[in-house]
């Protein structure tokens, strides 16, 4: 029972991370059909914003020393600004380009961000102890669970509720949903296209920043690569969920997290290193079963 | 389209015109085909700086065979295809010793280029048995000690000095280096009477969470005395942090990949954490010459050595230069012959032995560093009781 | 009605011009006779093969594939299995079947078998994956890449897992690579003007109309998938012989994105785009690299910091795409119609 509870928490906390990242990608995809491969690099960038640039092995913690009530808004702002900046400088110029072109442009942008970080900080992973008290375990029904896991799950739920409220209750939210449904039509009906897209980027950037903060607290590491593996899984989650469908992205994120943890638990030792092959095999199976994703948004229906 | 074609034709001509420099005939040239950008740069640069210090010392003392050592460098950009180019480039510039990237995987293309040209190649700090005869060829060497020795050292030392009897093995499947540590551990464990492996598991360096692996350890009927953690940066920090956060108090044994104190601020209260080091970067080496070297390194580069992986660079030039002196020539075959005669050759960072079957160390003296309350310090020294057989290592 | 020459003759100039460009590089390398420069040209020719392979599927079907580098991996390991001296193989890869362990083929055969192996694998996997279209197909191909990568990174006795497999004969002459690139261009072109190629492009542009005209989209896609797997597999085998080392992580996301970028920057719907994308980006990278080393201009040495090359190439790519969202060749083929060259839209004329 205790072990089961522990596994459940493991799966939920990993799933939360994937879900948060998947929403960030699904939001942008919804409004402009862009699969943003730079998203992972936003995550890394936000984490590096905690440090002062130096290529020394020891991290020079700078913004990271701020108290949480200042630090969180600062990092979220960094994420939002970077994301909006990339929309203004790059993606705005690709409004009518085909998705492959946009995807490669986003990849090139991510490349630039990554190598800029590499030049400023060197490739050596740095260490930082952010909010050490969160690493302490708590007891829930006899299971000792790291506080951070609980917080990750709670934060994800809070963010999801806030996002739903925003999308359902505010004018901007309505416009964003309209744009995701049918961009051209929404535009004709007076939706401020650029403003809506910019806002979607801002939210997506903030989501990236919050993932960055969770990751760095959990791992204690600041690394150039840290965003990319989360981003890949999130990308897959977005597709499995049904591209552009926010609830789909969340569910699929949790699903992949759950399957990963489950595989790690049930696979025998000799096969365990092949875990990801099973996870991705499952991804193929789901796609064959439901090519349009678990939750297909009406806008994505294909005739052929 | 015509413009495009002429454009690139022009660019090619420019490229071709920027030829390659040629070294003076009476210098001895050491070529560095290492990364000065990209991921490996952070690992190659420090070891290369240490090599430069030794070269400087030799040049100041009158040079090698009465000639000055000159260095040339080409950037591998942490890319294998670029690595092959870099190797060819330094050979083109007359290098008689080709120094290649720290990591076996990234250094091999340049080393293979050197081997094909009949030049001696040295890996800066590769710790796989393939970095040498077995993987590259008879002219290739590594300046470091095999990863397996680290795992074996930690197992035997903790058994003898810390009375560890029950072990748990946690392997990060990302690199050969990680597997090497665990191979050494696996070889040593059955030789330790009453030592028992309670269980084992794997993870991937990039895993954001190893919660499932930790849950497995915690559900053991009895917590292990020691966890052999075969991993490296950056994932290892995350793993250690999560292990301690989950309340597991067993001592953690590691390879040298976690050497150095630069990452410890991620885990401020870390204790019972043990690392094998070839020399101490903490300023408390039992050999004062090492501490002097650290000062020299700081003067040359502006910072203390960040980890023990600085040292093999120095050892490399040291043993190669000795072999050249003894062979009275830089001819590859003559130098290899002299290197293979070395048995427990003293260097600043432990003895080195090369034989005609192994151009690497399958036994070596290690300092044991303990991290206590987040502070590292040398507590002991250990040499494994017998060398790990080459046959065992090759089978892995 | 005036008589029109056959599609073969009308479109012949495109592959000829592209081949001439590659042969020019071969000639330049022979003329320079410098080891490092040879290696640069070899590397470029391997990329041409890979990107042309990608084009055969992506360009004709319009489905973006993230998985083809998986075939590259298969091709590279297949040639490694066949060409490494048996003595080394028995040590490093003892899990191989007996007849492969004993084999010691010349590199040409190794490359051929590598290409076939990749093609055979694609035939099996393609049967399943080619039912999908659009982004679902893209993700499925990516999942395939991830599965291949995970298996090759962990199958200790057959692939050596993450450790580098060495002992592959290194080929440092340029012409075999040039030949392979030329062959891949010829195959790609012949496919593009074949019945299947035309049908697939029709389906790419007008799926419903094509389907209604009796085009079996799944089948045509599968054909393109297999042919492109053969070419990218060959490219993988070539890359193994050019460096002499294979590891699974060489054939993963980085290479995938580099090849895709070269294709899209060149113009993903045209063969000319595939070749020009590689040539232009490779040349820009080499020029930037020279600046990293330092270039003497009018007596002063100009140099840029190490690592700036990658940042610059990223920016160059974005700028090219902003200026030409459909790629440098605007998705058109280069054709010879007297001097100067002229482009024809790939959509109407192959």
Coordinates of C-alpha atoms in Angstrom, one line a residue, chain B residues 5 21 53 69 76 93 107 142 149-150 182 206 273 297 312 345 372 391:
Chain B
X5 CA 26.4 29.2 -57.6
X21 CA 50.5 27.0 -41.3
X53 CA 52.1 23.8 -17.8
X69 CA 58.2 21.9 -27.8
X76 CA 36.8 19.4 -32.6
X93 CA 51.0 20.8 -39.1
X107 CA 38.5 11.6 -29.0
X142 CA 45.3 7.3 -22.2
X149 CA 39.5 0.8 -11.1
X150 CA 37.4 3.5 -9.5
X182 CA 30.0 -0.6 -12.1
X206 CA 18.6 12.9 -18.4
X273 CA 29.7 10.6 0.3
X297 CA 47.7 26.1 -12.3
X312 CA 46.0 13.5 -16.4
X345 CA 56.7 5.1 -13.2
X372 CA 31.1 15.7 5.2
X391 CA 40.4 -10.2 -20.2

